[in-house]
Coordinates of C-alpha atoms and ligand atoms in Angstrom, one line a residue:
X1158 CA -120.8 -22.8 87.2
X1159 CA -118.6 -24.0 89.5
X1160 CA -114.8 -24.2 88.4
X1161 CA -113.9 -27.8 89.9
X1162 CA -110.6 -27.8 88.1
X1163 CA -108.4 -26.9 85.2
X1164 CA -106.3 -29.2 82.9
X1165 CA -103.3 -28.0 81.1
X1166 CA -101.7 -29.5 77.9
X1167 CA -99.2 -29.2 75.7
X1168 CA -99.6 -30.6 72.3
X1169 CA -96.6 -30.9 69.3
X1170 CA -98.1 -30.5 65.7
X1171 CA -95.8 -30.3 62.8
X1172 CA -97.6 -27.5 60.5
X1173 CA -98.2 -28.6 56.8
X1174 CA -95.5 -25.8 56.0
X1175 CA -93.4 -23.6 57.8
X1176 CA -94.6 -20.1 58.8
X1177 CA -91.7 -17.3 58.6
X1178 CA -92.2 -14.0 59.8
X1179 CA -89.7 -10.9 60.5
X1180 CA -89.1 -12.7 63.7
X1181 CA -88.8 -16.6 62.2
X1182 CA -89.5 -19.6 60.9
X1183 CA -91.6 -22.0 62.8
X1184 CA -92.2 -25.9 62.1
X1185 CA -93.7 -27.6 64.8
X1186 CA -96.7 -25.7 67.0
X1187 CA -96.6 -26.2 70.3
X1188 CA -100.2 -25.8 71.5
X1189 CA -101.0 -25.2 75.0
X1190 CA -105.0 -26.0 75.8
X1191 CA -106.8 -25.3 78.8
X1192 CA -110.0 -27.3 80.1
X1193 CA -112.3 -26.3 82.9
X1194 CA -114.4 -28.9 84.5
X1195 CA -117.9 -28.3 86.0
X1196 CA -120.8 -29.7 86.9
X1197 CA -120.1 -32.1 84.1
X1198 CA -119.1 -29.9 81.5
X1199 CA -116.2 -29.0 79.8
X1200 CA -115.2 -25.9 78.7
X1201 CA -112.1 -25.7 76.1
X1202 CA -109.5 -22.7 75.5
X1203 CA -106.2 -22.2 73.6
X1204 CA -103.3 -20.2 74.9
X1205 CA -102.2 -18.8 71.6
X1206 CA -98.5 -17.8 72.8
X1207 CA -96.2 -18.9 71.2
X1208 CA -92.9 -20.9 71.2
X1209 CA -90.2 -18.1 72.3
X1210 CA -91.1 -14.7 73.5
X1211 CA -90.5 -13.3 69.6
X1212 CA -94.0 -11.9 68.8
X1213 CA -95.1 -10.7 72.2
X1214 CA -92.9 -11.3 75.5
X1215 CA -95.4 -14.4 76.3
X1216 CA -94.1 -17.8 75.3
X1217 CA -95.9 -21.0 76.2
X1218 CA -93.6 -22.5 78.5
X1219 CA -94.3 -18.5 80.4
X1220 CA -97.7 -19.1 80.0
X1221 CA -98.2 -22.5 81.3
X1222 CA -96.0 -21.0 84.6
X1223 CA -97.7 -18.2 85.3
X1224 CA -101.2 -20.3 85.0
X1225 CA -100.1 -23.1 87.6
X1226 CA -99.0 -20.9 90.1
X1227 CA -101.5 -17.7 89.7
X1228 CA -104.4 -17.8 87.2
X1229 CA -105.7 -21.3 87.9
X1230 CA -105.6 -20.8 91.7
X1231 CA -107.8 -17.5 91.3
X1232 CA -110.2 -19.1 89.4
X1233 CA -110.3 -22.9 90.9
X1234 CA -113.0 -23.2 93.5
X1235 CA -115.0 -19.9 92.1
X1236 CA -118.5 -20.0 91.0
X1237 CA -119.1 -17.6 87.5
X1238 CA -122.1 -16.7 86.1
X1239 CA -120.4 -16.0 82.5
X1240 CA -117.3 -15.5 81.0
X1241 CA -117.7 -11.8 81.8
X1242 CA -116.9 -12.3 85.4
X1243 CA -113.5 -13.9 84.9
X1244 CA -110.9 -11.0 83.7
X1245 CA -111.9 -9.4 87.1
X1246 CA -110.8 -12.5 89.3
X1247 CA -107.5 -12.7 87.0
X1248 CA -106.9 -8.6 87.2
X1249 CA -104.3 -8.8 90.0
X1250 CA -101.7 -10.6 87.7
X1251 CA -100.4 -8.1 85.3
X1252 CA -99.9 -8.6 81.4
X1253 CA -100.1 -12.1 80.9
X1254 CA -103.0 -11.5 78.5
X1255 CA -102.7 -14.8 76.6
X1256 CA -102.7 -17.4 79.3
X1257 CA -105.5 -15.4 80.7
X1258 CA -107.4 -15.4 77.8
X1259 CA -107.0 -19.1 77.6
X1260 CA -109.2 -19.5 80.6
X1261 CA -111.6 -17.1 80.1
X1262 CA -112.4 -18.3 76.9
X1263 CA -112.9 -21.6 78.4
X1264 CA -115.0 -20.2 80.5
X1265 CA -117.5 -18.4 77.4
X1266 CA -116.8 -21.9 75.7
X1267 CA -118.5 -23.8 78.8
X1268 CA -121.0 -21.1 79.1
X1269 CA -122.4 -21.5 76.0
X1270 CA -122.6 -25.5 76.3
X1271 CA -124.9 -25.0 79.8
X1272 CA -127.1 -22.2 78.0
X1273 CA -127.2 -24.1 74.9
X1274 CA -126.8 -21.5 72.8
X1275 CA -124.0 -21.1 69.8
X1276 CA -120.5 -19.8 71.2
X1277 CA -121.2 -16.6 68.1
X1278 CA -124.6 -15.8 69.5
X1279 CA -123.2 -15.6 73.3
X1280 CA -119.9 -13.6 72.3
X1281 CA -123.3 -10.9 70.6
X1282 CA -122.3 -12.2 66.7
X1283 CA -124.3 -11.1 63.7
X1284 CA -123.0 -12.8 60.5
X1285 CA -123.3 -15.8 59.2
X1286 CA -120.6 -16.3 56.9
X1287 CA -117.6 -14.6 57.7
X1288 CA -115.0 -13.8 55.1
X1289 CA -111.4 -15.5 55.2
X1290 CA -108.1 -14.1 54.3
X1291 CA -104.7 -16.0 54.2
X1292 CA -101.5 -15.1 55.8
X1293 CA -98.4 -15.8 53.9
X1294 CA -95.4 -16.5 55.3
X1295 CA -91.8 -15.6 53.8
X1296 CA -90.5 -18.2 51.6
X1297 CA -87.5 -19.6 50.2
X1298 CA -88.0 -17.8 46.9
X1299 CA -90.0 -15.5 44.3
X1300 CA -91.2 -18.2 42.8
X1301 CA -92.4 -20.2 45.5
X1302 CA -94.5 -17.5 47.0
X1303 CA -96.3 -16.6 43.7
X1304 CA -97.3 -20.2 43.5
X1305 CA -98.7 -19.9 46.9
X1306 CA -100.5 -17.2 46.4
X1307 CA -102.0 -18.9 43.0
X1308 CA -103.3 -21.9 45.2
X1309 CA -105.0 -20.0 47.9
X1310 CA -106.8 -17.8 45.0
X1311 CA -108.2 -20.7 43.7
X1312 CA -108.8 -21.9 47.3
X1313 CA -111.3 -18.5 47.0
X1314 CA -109.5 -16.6 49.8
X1315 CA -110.6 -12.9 49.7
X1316 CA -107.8 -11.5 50.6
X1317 CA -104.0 -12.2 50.2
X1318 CA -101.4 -10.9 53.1
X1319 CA -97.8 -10.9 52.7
X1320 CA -95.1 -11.0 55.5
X1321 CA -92.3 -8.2 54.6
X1322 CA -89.5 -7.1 56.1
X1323 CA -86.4 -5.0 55.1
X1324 CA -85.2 -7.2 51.6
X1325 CA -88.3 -9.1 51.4
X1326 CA -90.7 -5.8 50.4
X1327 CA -91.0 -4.3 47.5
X1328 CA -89.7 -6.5 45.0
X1329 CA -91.9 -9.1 46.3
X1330 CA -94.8 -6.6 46.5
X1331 CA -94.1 -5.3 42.6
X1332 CA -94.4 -8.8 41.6
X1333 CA -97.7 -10.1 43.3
X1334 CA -99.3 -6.6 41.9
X1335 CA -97.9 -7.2 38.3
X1336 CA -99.4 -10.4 37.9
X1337 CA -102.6 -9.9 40.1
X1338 CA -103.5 -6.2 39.5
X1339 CA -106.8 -6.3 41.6
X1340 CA -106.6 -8.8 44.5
X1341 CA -106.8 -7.5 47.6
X1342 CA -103.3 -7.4 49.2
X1343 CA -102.1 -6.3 52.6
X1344 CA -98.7 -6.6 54.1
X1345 CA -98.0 -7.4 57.6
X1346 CA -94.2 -6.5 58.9
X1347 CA -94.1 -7.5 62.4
X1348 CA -92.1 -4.3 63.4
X1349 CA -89.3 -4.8 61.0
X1350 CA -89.3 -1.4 60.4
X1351 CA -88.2 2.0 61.9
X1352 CA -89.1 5.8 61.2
X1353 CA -86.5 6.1 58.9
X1354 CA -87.8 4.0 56.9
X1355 CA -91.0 6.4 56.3
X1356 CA -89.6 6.8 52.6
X1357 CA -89.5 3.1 52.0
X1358 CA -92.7 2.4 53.3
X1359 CA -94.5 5.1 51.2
X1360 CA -92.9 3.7 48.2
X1361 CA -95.5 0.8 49.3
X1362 CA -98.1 3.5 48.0
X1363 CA -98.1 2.5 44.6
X1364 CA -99.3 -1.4 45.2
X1365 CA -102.9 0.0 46.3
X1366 CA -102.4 -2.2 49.5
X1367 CA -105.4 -2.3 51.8
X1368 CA -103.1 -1.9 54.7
X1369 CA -99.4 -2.5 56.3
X1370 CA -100.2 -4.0 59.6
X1371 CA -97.6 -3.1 62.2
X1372 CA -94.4 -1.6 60.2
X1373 CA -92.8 0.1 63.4
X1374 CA -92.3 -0.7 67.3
X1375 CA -94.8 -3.3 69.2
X1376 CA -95.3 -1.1 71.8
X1377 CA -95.9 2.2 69.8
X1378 CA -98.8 4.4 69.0
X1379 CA -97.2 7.7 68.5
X1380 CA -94.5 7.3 66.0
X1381 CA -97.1 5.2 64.1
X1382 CA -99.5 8.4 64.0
X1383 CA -96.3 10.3 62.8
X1384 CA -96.0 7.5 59.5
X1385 CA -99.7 7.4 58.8
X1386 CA -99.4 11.5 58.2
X1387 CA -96.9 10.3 55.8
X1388 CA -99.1 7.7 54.3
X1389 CA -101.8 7.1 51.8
X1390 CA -102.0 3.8 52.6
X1391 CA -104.0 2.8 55.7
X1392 CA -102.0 1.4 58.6
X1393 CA -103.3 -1.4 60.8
X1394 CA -102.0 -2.4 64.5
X1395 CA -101.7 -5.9 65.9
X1396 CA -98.8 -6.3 67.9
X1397 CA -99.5 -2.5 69.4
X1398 CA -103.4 -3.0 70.4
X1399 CA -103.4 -5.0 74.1
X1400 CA -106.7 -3.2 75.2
X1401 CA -110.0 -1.5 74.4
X1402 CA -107.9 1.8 76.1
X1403 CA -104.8 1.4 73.8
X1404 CA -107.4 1.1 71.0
X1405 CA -109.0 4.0 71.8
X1406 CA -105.6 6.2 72.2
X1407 CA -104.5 4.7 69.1
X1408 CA -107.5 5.9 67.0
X1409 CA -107.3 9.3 68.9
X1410 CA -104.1 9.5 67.3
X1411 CA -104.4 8.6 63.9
X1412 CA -102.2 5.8 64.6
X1413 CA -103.9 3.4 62.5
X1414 CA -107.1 2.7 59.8
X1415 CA -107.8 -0.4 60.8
X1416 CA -107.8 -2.7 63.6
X1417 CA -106.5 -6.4 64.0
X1418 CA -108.2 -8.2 67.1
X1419 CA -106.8 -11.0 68.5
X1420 CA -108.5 -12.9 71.3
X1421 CA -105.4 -13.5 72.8
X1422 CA -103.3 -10.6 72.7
X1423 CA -105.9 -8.7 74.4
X1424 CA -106.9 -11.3 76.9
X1425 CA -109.9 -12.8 76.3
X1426 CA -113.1 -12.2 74.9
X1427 CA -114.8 -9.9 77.0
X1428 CA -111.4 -7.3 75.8
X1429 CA -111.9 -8.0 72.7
X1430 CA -115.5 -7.6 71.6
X1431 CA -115.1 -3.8 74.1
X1432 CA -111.7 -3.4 71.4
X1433 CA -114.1 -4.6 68.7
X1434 CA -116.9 -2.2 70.2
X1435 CA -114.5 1.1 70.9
X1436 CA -113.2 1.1 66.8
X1437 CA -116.7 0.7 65.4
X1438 CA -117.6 3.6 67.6
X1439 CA -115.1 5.2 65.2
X1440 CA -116.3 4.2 62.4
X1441 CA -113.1 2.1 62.1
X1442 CA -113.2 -1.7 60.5
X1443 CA -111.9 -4.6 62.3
X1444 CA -110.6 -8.0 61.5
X1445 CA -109.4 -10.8 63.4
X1446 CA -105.6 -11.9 63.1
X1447 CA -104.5 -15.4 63.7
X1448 CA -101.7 -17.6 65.9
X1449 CA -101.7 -20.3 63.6
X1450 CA -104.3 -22.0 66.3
X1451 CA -105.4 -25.5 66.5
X1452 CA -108.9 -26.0 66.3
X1453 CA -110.1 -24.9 69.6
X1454 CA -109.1 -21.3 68.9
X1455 CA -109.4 -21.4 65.3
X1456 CA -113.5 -22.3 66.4
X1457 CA -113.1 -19.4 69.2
X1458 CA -111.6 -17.0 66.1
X1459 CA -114.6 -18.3 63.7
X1460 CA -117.2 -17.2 66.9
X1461 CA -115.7 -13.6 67.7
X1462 CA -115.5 -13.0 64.1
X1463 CA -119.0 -12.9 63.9
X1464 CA -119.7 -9.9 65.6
X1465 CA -120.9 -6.8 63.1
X1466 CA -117.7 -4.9 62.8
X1467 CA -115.2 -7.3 61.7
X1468 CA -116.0 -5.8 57.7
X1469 CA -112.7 -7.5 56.5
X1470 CA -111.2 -10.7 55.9
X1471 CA -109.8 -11.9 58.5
X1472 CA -106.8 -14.6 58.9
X1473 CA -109.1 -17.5 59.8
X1474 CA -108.4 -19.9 57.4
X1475 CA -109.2 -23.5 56.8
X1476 CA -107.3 -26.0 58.9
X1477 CA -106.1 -27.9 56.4
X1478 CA -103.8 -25.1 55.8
X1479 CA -102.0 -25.2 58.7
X1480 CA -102.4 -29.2 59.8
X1481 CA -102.6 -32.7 58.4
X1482 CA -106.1 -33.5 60.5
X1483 CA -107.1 -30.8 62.8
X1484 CA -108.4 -31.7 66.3
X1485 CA -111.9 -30.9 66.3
X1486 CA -114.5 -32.4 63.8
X1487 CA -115.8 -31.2 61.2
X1488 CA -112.3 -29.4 60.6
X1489 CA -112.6 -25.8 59.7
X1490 CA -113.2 -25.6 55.9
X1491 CA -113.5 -22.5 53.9
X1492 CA -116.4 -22.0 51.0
X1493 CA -114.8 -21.8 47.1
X1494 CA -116.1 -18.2 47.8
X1495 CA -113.7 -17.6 50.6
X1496 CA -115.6 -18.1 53.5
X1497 CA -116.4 -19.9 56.4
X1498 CA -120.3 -20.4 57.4
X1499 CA -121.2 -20.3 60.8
X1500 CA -123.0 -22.8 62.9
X1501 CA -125.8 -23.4 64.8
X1502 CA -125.1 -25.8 66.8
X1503 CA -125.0 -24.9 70.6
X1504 CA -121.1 -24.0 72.1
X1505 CA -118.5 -24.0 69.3
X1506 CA -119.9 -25.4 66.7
X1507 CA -117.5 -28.4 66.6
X1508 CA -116.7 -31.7 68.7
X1509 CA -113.1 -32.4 70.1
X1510 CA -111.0 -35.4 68.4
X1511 CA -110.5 -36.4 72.0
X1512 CA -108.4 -39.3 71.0
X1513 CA -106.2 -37.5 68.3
X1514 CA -105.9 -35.1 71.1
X1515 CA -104.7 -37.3 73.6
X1516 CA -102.0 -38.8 70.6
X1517 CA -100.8 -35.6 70.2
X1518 CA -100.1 -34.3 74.4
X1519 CA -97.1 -34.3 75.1
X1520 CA -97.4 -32.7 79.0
X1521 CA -100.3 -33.0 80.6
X1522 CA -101.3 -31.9 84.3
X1523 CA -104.7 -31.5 86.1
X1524 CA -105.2 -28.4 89.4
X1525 CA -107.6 -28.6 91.5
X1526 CA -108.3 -26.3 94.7
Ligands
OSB2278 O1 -98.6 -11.1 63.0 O2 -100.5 -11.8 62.4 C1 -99.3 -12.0 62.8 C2 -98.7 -15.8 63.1 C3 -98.0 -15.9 64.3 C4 -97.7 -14.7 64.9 C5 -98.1 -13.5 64.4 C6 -98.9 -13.4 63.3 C7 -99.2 -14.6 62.6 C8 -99.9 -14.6 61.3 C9 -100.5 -16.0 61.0 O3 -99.9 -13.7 60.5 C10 -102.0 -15.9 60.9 C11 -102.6 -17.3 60.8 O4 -102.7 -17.7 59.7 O5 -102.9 -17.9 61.9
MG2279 MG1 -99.7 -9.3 62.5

């Protein structure tokens, strides 16, 4: 396929409810999409940055630069057989891995249109139901969080995770576990944390968590290897885990149990299926995280997760958790036994609300060559 140009937009949703992390509290989404035209298709991806550079130094204003002036050019006017051939026309641009990923996805998305196959079966997927966890933010109180967590139980989520982070830990984590003994619960800190809190976090031990994704430094394997020593419970990176090569030199160092994949953190899909490919190699489950995406990477997160190693719940949830209508149709629902079935129709499974989407832009601006 020909790339004959590349639309960029920026959409403003207001989330149902806010989403707090270690980092903040966040509102309104800001969701930057990319289309790529050619030979009458359209191929859709989401830049999952987001608003400031808080989780990773990328932020969508960032994003959207460093696409107009470098990524688009490289890759306007190119002819691609697959979605596998763009990280190597983006590679001269460092970093960036979000608003690269944006485009290569698009590229797998229209790839899968022209072969008429389903987006999961391209990407080398193998399940047909995938299981779906929930994130849950900080809130304003105890009490509020409880009944949270009540709601997406009976929503059939299969696994609960909490945001901590020093004063919002343990007493919150003592009273999830006393009044739901055997769900499974994870925490996810964000680097909140430093070494000297290894104490602290092994007094996490006794809430049989199945893991505490990212307690220390976003940019750190080694100390993390030095906590997991200190550990019984497993650790998981997100923030840490840009490549298939970090993944590997985490897992050589006992840095981490498990692994979180996101598309977008490690640039794309070909990245992540090789991350996805190096930690079943050892013997290590995966699970794919979430950027509180619209429905273009929410279906691109529903695809990837698909693939044979992703063996836990991962934070692809049902749309209507994050947004009042989502913009693709049907919106992504979750099963009252906490999952999401696949489909089989051809690309990714579900058609754009072009007109919703077109409400909703906010900036708007088409490259060609
Ligand atoms: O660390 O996993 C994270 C959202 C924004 C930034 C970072 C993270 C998250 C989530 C939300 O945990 C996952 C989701 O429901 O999309
Ligand atoms: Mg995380």
């Amino acid at each position: 396929m020909k790339i004959e140009a590349i639309t960029l937009r920026e959409l403003k949703i207001p989330l149902v409810h806010f989403f707090e992390t270690s980092f903040g509290r966040t509102y309104t989404r800001r969701v930057f999409l990319v289309t790529l035209h050619s030979d009458g298709l359209e191929g859709w991806g989401e830049c999952v940055a987001g608003e400031d550079p808080f989780y990773s130094e990328e932020y969508i204003d960032g994003a959207w630069d460093v696409t107009v002036r470098y990524l688009a050019p490289a890759a306007l006017g190119k002819k691609l057989q697959s979605g596998c051939d763009v990280p190597a026309l983006l590679a001269r641009v460092r970093e960036h891995r979000m608003a690269k990923a944006a485009i290569e996805n698009a590229v797998w998305d229209a790839e899968a249109q022209e072969k008429a196959v389903p987006l999961w079966k391209l990407l080398g997927g193998a399940q047909r139901e995938i299981t779906c966890g929930v994130s849950i933010g900080i809130q304003d109180s105890h009490e509020q969080l409880l009944q949270k967590i009540e709601t997406e139980l009976a929503a059939g989520y299969q696994r609960i995770k909490l945001k901590v982070k020093p004063g919002w830990d343990v007493d919150v984590l003592a009273k999830v576990r006393a009044r739901w003994p055997e769900i499974m619960l994870s925490c996810d800190a964000n680097s909140a944390y430093t070494l000297s809190d290894t104490e602290h976090l092994a007094s996490f031990d006794r809430f049989n968590l199945l893991m505490i994704e990212q307690p220390l430094w976003s940019d750190d394997f080694y100390f993390h290897a030095r906590l997991q020593e200190q550990l019984q419970t497993s650790l998981c990176l997100d923030e840490a885990i840009r490549s298939a090569r970090d993944t590997e030199a985490a897992l050589e160092l006992g840095s981490c149990r498990i692994v979180n994949i996101k598309v977008g953190r490690v640039g794309g899909f070909s990245e992540a299926i090789a991350v996805h490919d190096v930690a079943q190699r050892f013997g290590v489950p995966v699970w794919c995280g979430g950027m509180l995406e619209s429905g273009v990477g929410r279906s691109h997160n529903v695809a990837l997760s698909t693939l044979a190693n992703f063996k836990l719940p991962g934070d692809v949830s049902a749309s209507k958790r994050y947004w009042k209508e989502d913009i693709i149709e049907p919106q992504v629902e979750v099963l009252p036994r906490g999952t999401i079935a696949v489909s089989d129709r051809p690309g990714r499974g579900y058609e754009l609300r072009r007109d919703l989407i077109e409400n909703l832009t906010v900036r708007k601006e088409v490259l060609r060559p």
